[in-house]
Short mmCIF file of C-alpha atoms and ligand atoms in Angstrom, two decimals:
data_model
loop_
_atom_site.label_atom_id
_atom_site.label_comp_id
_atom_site.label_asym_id
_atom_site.label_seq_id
_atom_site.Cartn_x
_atom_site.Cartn_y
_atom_site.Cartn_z
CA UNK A 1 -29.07 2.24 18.37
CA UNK A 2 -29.19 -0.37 15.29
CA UNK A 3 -31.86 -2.26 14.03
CA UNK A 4 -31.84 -5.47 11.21
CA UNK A 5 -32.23 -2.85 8.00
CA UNK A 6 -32.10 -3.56 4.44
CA UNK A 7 -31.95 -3.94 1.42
CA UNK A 8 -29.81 -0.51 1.69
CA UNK A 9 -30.83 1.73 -1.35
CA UNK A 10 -30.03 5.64 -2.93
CA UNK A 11 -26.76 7.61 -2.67
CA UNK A 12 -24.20 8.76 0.18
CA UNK A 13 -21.69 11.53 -0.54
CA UNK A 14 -17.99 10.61 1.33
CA UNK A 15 -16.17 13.31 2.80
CA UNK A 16 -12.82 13.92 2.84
CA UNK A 17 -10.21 11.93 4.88
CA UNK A 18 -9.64 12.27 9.02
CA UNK A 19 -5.84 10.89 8.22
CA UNK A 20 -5.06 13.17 5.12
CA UNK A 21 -6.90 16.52 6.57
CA UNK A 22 -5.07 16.33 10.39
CA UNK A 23 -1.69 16.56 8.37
CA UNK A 24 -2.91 19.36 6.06
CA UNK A 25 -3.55 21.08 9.23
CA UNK A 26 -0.11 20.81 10.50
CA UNK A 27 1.71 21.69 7.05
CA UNK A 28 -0.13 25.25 7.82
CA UNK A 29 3.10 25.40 10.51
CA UNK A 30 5.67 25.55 7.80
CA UNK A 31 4.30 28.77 6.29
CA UNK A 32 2.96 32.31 6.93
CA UNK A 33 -0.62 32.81 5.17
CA UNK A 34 -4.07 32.27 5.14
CA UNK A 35 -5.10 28.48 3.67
CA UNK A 36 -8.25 27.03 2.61
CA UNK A 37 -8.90 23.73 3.00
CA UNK A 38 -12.41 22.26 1.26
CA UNK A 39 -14.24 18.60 1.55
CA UNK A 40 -13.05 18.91 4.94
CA UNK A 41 -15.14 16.21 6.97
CA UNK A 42 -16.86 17.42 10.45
CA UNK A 43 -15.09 14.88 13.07
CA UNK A 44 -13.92 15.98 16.14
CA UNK A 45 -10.59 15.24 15.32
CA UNK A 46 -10.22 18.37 12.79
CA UNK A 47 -11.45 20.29 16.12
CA UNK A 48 -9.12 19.21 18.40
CA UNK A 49 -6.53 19.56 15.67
CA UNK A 50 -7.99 23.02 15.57
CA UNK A 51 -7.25 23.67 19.31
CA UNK A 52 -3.64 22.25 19.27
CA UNK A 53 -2.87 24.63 16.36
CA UNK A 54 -4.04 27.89 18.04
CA UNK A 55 -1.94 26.75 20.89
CA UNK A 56 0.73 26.73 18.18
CA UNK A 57 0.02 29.77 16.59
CA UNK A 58 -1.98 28.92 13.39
CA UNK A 59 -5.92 29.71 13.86
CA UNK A 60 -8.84 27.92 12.34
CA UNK A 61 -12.38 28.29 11.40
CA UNK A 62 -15.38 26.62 9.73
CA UNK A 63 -16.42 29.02 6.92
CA UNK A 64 -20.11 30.01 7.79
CA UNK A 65 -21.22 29.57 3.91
CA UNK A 66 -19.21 26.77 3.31
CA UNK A 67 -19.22 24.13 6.26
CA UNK A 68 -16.95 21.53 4.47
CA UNK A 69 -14.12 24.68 4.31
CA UNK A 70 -11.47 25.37 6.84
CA UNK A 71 -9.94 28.51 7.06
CA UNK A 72 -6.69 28.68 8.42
CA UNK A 73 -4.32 31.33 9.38
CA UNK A 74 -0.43 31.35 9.72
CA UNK A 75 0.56 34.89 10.98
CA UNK A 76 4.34 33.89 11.80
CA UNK A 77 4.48 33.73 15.70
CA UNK A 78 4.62 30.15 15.94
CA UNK A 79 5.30 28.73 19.51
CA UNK A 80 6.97 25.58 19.22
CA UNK A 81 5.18 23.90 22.29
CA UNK A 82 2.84 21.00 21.59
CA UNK A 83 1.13 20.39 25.66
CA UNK A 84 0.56 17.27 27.14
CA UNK A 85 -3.04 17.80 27.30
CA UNK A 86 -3.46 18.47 23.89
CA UNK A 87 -1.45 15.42 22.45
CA UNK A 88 -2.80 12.68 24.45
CA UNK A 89 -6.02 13.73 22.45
CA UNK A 90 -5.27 12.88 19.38
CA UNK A 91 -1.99 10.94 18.60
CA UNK A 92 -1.62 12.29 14.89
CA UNK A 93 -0.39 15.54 16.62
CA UNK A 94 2.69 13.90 16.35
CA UNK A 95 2.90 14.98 12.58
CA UNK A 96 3.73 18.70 14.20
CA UNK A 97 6.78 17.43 14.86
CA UNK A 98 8.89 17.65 11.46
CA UNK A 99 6.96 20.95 10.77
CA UNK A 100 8.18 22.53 13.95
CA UNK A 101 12.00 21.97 13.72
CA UNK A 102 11.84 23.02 10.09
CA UNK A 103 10.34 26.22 10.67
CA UNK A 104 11.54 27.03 14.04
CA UNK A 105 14.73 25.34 14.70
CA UNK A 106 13.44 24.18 18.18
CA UNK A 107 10.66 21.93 19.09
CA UNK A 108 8.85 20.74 22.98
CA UNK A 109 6.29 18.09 21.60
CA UNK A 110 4.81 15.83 24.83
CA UNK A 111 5.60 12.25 23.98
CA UNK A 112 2.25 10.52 22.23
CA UNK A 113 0.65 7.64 24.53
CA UNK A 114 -0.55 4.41 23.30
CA UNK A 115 -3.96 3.45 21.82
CA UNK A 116 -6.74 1.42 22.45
CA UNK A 117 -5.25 -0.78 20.00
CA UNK A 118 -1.80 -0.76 21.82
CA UNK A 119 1.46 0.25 21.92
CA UNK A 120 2.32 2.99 18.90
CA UNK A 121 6.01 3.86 19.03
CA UNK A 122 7.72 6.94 17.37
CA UNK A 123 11.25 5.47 16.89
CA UNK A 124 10.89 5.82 13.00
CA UNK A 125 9.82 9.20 13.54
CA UNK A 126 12.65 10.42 15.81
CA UNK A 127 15.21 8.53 13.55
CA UNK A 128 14.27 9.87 9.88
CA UNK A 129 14.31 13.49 11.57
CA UNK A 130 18.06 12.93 13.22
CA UNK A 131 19.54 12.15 9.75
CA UNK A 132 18.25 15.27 8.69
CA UNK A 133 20.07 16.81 11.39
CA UNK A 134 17.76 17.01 14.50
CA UNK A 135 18.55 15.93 17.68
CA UNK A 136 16.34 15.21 20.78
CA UNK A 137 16.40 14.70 24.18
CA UNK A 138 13.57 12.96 26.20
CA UNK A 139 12.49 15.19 29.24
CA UNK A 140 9.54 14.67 31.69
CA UNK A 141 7.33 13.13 29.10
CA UNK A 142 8.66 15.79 26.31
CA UNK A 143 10.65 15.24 23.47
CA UNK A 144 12.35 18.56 22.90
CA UNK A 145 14.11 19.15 19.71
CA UNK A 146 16.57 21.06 18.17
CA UNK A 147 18.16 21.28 14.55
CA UNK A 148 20.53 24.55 13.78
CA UNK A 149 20.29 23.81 9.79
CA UNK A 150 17.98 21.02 8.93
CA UNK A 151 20.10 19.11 5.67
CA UNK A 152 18.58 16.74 3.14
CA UNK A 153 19.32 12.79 3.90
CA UNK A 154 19.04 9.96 2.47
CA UNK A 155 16.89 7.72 4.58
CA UNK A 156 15.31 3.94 4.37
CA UNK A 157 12.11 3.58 6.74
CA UNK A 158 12.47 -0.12 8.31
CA UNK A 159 9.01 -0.13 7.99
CA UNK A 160 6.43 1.66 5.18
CA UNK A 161 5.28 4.30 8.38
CA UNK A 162 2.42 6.60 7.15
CA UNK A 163 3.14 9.02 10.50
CA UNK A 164 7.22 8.79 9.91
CA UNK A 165 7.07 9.44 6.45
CA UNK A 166 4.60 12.52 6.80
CA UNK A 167 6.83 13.75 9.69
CA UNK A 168 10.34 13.43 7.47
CA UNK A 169 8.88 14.88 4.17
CA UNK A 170 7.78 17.70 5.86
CA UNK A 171 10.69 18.57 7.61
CA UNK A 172 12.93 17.41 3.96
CA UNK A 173 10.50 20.34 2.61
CA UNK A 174 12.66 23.24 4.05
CA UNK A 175 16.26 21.25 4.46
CA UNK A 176 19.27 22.33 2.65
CA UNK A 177 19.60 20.06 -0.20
CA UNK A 178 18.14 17.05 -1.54
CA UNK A 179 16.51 13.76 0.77
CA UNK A 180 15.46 10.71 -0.39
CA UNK A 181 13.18 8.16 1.88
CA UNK A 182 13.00 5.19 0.59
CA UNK A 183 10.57 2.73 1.58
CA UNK A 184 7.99 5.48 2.14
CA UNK A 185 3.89 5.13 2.76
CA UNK A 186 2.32 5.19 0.23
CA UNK A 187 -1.53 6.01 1.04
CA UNK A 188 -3.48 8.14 -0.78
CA UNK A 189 -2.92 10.52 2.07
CA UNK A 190 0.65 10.60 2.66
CA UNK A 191 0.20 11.72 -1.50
CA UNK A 192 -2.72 14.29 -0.91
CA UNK A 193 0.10 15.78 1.78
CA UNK A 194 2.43 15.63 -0.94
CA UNK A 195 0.26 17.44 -3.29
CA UNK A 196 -0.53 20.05 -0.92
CA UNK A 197 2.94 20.85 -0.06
CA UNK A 198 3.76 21.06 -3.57
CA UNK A 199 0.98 23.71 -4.00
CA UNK A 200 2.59 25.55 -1.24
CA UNK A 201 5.97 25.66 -3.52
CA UNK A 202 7.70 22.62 -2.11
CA UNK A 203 9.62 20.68 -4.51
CA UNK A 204 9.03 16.62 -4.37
CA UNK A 205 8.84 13.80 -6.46
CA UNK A 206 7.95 10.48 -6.92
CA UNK A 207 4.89 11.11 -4.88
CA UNK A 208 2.42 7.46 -4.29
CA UNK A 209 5.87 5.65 -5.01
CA UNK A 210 7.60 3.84 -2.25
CA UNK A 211 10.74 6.12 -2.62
CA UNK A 212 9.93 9.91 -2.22
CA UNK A 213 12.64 12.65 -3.67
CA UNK A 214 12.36 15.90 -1.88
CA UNK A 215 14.72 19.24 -2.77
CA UNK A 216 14.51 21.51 -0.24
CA UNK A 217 13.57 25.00 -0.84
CA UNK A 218 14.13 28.29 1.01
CA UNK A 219 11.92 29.53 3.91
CA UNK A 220 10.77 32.67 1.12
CA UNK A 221 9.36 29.95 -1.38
CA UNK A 222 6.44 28.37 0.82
CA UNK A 223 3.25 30.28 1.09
CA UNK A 224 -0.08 29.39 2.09
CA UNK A 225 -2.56 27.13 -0.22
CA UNK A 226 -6.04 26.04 -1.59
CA UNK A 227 -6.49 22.40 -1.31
CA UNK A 228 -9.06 19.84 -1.73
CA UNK A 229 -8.51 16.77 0.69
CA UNK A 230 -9.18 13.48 -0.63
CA UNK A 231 -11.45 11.42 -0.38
CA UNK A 232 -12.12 9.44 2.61
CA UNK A 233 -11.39 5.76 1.78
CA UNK A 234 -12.28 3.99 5.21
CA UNK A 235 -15.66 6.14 5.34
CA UNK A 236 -16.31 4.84 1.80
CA UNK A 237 -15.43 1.25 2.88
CA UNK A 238 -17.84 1.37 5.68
CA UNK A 239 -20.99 2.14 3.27
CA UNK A 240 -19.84 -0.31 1.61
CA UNK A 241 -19.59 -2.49 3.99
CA UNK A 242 -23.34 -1.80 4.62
CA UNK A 243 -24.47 -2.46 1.46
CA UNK A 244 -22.85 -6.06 1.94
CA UNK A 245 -24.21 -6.77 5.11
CA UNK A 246 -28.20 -5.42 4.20
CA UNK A 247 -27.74 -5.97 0.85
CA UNK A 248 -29.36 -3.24 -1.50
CA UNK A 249 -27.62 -1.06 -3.62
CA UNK A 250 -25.98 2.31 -3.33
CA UNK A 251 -24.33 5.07 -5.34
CA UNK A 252 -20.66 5.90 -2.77
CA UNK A 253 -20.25 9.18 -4.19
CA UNK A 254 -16.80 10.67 -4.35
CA UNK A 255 -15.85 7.24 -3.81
CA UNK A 256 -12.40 6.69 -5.50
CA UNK A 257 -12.30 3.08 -6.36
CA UNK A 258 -8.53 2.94 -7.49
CA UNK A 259 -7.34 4.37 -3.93
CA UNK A 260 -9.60 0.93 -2.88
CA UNK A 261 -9.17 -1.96 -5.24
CA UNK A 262 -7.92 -4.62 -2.15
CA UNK A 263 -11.29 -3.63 -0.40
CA UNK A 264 -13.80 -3.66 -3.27
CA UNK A 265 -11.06 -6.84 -4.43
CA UNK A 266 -11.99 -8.76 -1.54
CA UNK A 267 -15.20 -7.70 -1.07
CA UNK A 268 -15.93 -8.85 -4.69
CA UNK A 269 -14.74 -12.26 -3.94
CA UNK A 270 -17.28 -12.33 -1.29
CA UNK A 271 -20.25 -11.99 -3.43
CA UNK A 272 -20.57 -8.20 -3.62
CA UNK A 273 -20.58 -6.22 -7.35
CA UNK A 274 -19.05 -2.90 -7.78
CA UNK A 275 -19.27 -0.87 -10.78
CA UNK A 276 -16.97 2.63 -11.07
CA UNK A 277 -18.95 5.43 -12.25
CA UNK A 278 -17.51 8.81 -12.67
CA UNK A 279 -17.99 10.13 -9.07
CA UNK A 280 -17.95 7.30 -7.13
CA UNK A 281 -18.48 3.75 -7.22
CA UNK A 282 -22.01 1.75 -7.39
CA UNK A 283 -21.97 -1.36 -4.75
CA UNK A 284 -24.93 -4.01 -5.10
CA UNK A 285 -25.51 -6.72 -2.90
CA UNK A 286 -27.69 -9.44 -3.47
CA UNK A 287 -29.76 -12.10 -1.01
CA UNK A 288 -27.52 -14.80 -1.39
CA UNK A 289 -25.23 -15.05 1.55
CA UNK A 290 -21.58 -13.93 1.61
CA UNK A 291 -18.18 -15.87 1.03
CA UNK A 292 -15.34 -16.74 3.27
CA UNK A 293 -12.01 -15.77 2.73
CA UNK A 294 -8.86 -14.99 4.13
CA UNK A 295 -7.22 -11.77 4.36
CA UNK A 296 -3.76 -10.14 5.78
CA UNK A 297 -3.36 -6.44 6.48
CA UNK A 298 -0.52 -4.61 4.81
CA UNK A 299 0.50 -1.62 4.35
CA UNK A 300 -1.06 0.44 0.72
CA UNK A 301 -1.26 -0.56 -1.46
CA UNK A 302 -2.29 -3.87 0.48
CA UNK A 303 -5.42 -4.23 2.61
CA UNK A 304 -5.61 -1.68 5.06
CA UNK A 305 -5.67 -2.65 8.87
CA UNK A 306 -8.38 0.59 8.94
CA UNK A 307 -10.66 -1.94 6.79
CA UNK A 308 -10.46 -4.96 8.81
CA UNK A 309 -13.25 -4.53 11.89
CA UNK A 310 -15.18 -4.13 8.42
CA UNK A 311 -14.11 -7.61 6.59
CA UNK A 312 -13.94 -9.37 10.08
CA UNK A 313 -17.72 -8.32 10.73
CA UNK A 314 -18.89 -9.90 7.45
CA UNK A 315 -17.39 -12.84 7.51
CA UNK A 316 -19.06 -13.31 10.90
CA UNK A 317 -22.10 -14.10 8.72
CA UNK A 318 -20.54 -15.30 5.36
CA UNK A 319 -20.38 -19.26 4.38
CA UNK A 320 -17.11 -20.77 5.36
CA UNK A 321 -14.67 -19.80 7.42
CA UNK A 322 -11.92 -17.25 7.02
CA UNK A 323 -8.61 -16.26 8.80
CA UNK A 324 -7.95 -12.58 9.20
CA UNK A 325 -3.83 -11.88 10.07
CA UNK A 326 -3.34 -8.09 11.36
CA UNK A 327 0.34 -7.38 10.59
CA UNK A 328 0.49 -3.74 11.68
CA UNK A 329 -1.33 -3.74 15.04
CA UNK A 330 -1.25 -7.02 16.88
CA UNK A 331 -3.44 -5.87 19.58
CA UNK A 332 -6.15 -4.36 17.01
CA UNK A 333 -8.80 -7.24 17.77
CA UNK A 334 -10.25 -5.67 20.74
CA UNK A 335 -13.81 -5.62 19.20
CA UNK A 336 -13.71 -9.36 18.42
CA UNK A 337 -15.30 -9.62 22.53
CA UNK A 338 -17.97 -7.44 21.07
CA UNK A 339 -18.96 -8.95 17.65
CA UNK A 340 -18.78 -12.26 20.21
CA UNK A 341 -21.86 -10.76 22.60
CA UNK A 342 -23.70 -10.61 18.99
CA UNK A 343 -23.23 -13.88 18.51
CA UNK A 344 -20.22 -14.23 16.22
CA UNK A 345 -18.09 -17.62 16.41
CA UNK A 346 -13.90 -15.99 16.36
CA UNK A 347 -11.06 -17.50 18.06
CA UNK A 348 -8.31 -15.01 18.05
CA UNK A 349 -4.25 -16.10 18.45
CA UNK A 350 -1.62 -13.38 18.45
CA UNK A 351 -2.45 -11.59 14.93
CA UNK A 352 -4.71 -14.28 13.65
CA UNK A 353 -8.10 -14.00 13.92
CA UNK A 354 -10.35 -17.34 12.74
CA UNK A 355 -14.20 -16.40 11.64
CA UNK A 356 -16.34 -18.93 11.36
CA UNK A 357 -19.60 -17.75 9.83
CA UNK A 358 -22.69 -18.17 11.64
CA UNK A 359 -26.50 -17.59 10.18
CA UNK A 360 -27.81 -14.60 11.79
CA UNK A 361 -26.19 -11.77 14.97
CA UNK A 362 -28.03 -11.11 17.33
CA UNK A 363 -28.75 -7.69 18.52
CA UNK A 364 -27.18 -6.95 21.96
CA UNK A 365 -25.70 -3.69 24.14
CA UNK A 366 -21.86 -3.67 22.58
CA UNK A 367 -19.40 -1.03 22.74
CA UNK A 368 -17.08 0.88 20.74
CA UNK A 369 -13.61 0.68 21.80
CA UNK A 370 -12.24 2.99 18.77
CA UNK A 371 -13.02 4.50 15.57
CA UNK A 372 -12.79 1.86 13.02
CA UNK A 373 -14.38 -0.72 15.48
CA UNK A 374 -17.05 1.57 16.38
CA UNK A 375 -18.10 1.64 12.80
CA UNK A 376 -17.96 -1.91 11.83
CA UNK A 377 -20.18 -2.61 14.90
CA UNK A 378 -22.61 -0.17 13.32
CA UNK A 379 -22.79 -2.66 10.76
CA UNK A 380 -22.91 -5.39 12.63
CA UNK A 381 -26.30 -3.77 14.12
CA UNK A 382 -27.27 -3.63 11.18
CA UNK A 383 -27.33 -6.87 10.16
CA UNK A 384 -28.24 -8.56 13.78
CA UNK A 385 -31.63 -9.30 14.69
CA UNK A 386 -33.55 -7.04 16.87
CA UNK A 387 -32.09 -4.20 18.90
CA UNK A 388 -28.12 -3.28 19.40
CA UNK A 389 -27.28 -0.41 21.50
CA UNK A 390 -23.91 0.52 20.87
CA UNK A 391 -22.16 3.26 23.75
CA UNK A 392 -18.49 4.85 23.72
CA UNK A 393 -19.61 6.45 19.97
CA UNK A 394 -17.27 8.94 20.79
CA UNK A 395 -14.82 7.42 19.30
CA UNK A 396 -16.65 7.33 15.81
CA UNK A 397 -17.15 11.03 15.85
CA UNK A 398 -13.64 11.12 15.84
CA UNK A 399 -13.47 10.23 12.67
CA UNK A 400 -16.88 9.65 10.67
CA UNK A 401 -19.23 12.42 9.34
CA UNK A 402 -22.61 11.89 10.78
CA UNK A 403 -22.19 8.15 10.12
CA UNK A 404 -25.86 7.82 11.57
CA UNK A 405 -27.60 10.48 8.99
CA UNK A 406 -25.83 9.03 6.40
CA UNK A 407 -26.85 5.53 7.16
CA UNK A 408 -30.65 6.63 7.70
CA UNK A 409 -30.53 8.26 4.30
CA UNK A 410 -29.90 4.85 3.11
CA UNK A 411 -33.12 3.28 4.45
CA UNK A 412 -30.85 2.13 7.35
CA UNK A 413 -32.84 1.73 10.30
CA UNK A 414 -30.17 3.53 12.80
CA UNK A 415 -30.64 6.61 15.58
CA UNK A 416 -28.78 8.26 18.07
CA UNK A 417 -29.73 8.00 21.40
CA UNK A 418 -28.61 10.08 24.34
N1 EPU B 501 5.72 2.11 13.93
C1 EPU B 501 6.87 1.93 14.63
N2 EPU B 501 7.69 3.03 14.81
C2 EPU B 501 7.39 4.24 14.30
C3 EPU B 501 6.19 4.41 13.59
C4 EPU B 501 5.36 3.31 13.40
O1 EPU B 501 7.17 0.86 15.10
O2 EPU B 501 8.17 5.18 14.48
C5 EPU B 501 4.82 0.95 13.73
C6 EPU B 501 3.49 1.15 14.43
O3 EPU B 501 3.56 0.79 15.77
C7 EPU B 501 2.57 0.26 13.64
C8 EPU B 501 3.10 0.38 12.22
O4 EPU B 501 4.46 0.86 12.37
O5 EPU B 501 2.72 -1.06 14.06
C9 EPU B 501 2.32 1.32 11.32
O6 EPU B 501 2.28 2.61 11.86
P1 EPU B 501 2.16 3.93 10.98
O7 EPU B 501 3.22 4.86 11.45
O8 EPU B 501 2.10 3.59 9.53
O9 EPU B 501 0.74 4.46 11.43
P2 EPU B 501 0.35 5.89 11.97
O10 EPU B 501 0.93 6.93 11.12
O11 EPU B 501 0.56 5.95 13.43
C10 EPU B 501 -1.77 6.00 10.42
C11 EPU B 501 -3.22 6.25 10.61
C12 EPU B 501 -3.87 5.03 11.24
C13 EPU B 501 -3.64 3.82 10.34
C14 EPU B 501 -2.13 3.64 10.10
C15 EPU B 501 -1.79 2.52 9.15
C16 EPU B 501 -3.33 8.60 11.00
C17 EPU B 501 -3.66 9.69 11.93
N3 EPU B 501 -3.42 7.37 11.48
O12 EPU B 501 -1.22 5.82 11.72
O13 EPU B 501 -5.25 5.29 11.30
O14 EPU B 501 -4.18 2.67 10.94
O15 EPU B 501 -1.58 4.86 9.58
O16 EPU B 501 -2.38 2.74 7.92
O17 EPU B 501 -3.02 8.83 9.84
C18 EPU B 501 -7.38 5.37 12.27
O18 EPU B 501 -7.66 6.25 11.44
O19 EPU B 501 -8.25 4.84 13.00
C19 EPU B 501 -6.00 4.95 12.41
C20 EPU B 501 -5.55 4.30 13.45
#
């Protein structure tokens, strides 16, 4: 439950990243070992990461003394079978995949459903893996896999996929020879997977470039790791995001403003001041009322469609009106209905989405229909006047680190309720 807070004032640490640390956790496939992962962020994603590992073979823990470290441990007996009920949990579990066949030859993953956000295919997944020298058959809802000798490849992703890309690279890591994927991702998370295999004795270059160079190495040369996973960029957006809805200001510690410069870009243009300090980024927002703009999501280094339930829920209140085109997820505008029972004034068509700002939200019962909207209707509470009750915050703890605490800390006026 939200309340109208602000102005928004102190300091909020960001953990690490839900999208880097998932894929950390399946890189522990490719080698034998015991890993430690730190900044880890407590989501219940990492958990039920956690539980589709150990039905893989790799355990996990929480260190007791340190909560943000996870232990992991790689004996060898890896059984190439992701489950049905496992996947449909969490779609990243996808990103087994190119681990699998490398290591084992063989893989059964169950087939990934859609989202809440729509239809999420795997075609440049299943492609980028075949050149490499897989080959798949789709069985009852499984894709089972099967590579003799995984070779290097040269491959060009239609499409900038953070998911493929992760998949092929880590597959590329124990090929025969050389691959080159051109037209990679290039998020900070695809690179922190790229660092982190490179720790573990991969060899790969050109890493946060669109074209990635991998030379595969032997089985022998990977080992397990220490590695600390980035910072999370979409949890730092959404404190700042905060700030520019209750205006205030606030120290986003850990914040790393160059993995951001579209958001804290466009949120600049709006009226909001950032200033990078050594460990994070300082974001003050004054009384006078937001500015329109328009924005498109694309993939890094371009605005991220993670950020945009955040932009579209201030402009609901800034001067102007602004046009928000999602070009990665057509359907993602399922929580314009909600920002809509607050009061906002948005005509979506297809991938456009047309906010016209009104003065003040009003609070009202709204629910989350997935991670990134959940949180950007946590900031819609807190802007709208009186009371907003927001259910289905499951999906936030998905992927934010007591979101509510951290909020609180801020002078936000915000509580969970059973
Ligand atoms: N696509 C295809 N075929 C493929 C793969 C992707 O058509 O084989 C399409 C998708 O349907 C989508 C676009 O390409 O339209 C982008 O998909 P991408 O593969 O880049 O996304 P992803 O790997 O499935 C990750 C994040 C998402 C984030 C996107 C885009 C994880 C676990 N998920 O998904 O994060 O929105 O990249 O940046 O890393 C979230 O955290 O809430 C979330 C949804």
């Amino acid at each position: 439950m939200a309340r109208r807070s602000g102005p928004l004032s102190g300091e909020v640490t960001v953990p690490g990243a839900k999208n880097a640390v998932l894929k950390l956790m399946a890189a522990t496939l490719l080698a034998d070992g015991r890993y430690e992962l730190s900044n880890v962020p407590a989501i219940d994603d990492v958990a039920t990461m956690g539980d589709l590992l150990a039905a893989l073979g790799v355990t996990s823990h929480i260190d007791p003394q340190r909560r943000d470290v996870l232990v992991l441990e790689n004996h060898g007996s890896i059984v190439p079978e992701a489950p049905y009920d496992l996947v449909e949990r969490i779609r990243a579990s996808i990103v087994v995949l190119g681990p699998l066949l490398a290591r084992c030859g063989v893989a059964r993953v169950s087939m990934p459903g859609g989202d809440d956000f729509g239809k999420r295919p795997i075609d440049m997944h299943l492609k980028g893996l075949e050149a490499l020298g897989a080959t798949f058959e789709l069985r009852r809802g499984y894709i089972e896999a099967r590579a003799e000798a995984l070779h290097g490849a040269d491959i060009t992703l239609d499409f900038p996929s953070v998911g493929a890309t992760e998949n092929i690279v880590m597959a590329a890591v124990l090929a025969k020879g050389a691959t080159v994927i051109d037209n990679a991702a290039r998020e900070p998370e695809v690179a922190d997977l790229c660092h982190f295999l490179n720790a573990m004795g991969a060899c790969i270059e050109g890493i946060g470039s669109p074209t990635l160079y991998v030379h595969g190495v032997p089985q022998r040369d990977l080992q397990a790791a220490e590695h600390r996973v980035v910072v999370d960029r979409v949890q730092a957006a959404t404190y700042m995001a905060a700030v520019a809805a209750c205006q205030g200001e606030v120290v986003v510690r850990g914040a790393q403003a160059e993995h951001m410069e579209m958001f804290i870009r466009r949120l600049r243009e709006m009226g909001v001041q950032f200033t990078a300090q050594t460990d994070g980024v300082l974001v003050y927002a004054d009384d006078r009322r937001l500015r329109s703009l328009d924005v498109q999501t694309l993939p890094y280094p371009g605005f991220a469609t993670d950020y945009k339930p955040l932009i579209v829920t201030l402009l609901t209140v800034a001067d102007g009106v602004g046009i928000v085109t999602e070009n990665l997820y057509p359907g993602r505008f399922r929580y314009v209905e909600e920002l809509q029972r607050l009061g906002a004034d948005i005509r979506t068509d297809g991938h456009h989405a047309v906010v016209r700002g009104v003065a003040s939200l009003d609070g009202a019962p709204v629910r989350a229909p997935d991670i990134r909207a959940g949180a950007a209707l946590v900031v819609a509470g807190l802007m709208a006047n009186g009371e907003t009750v927001i259910s289905d915050v499951h999906h936030v703890d998905r992927g934010y680190d007591d979101l509510v605490g951290r909020l609180s800390s801020l002078g936000a006026d915000i509580e969970r309720v059973r």
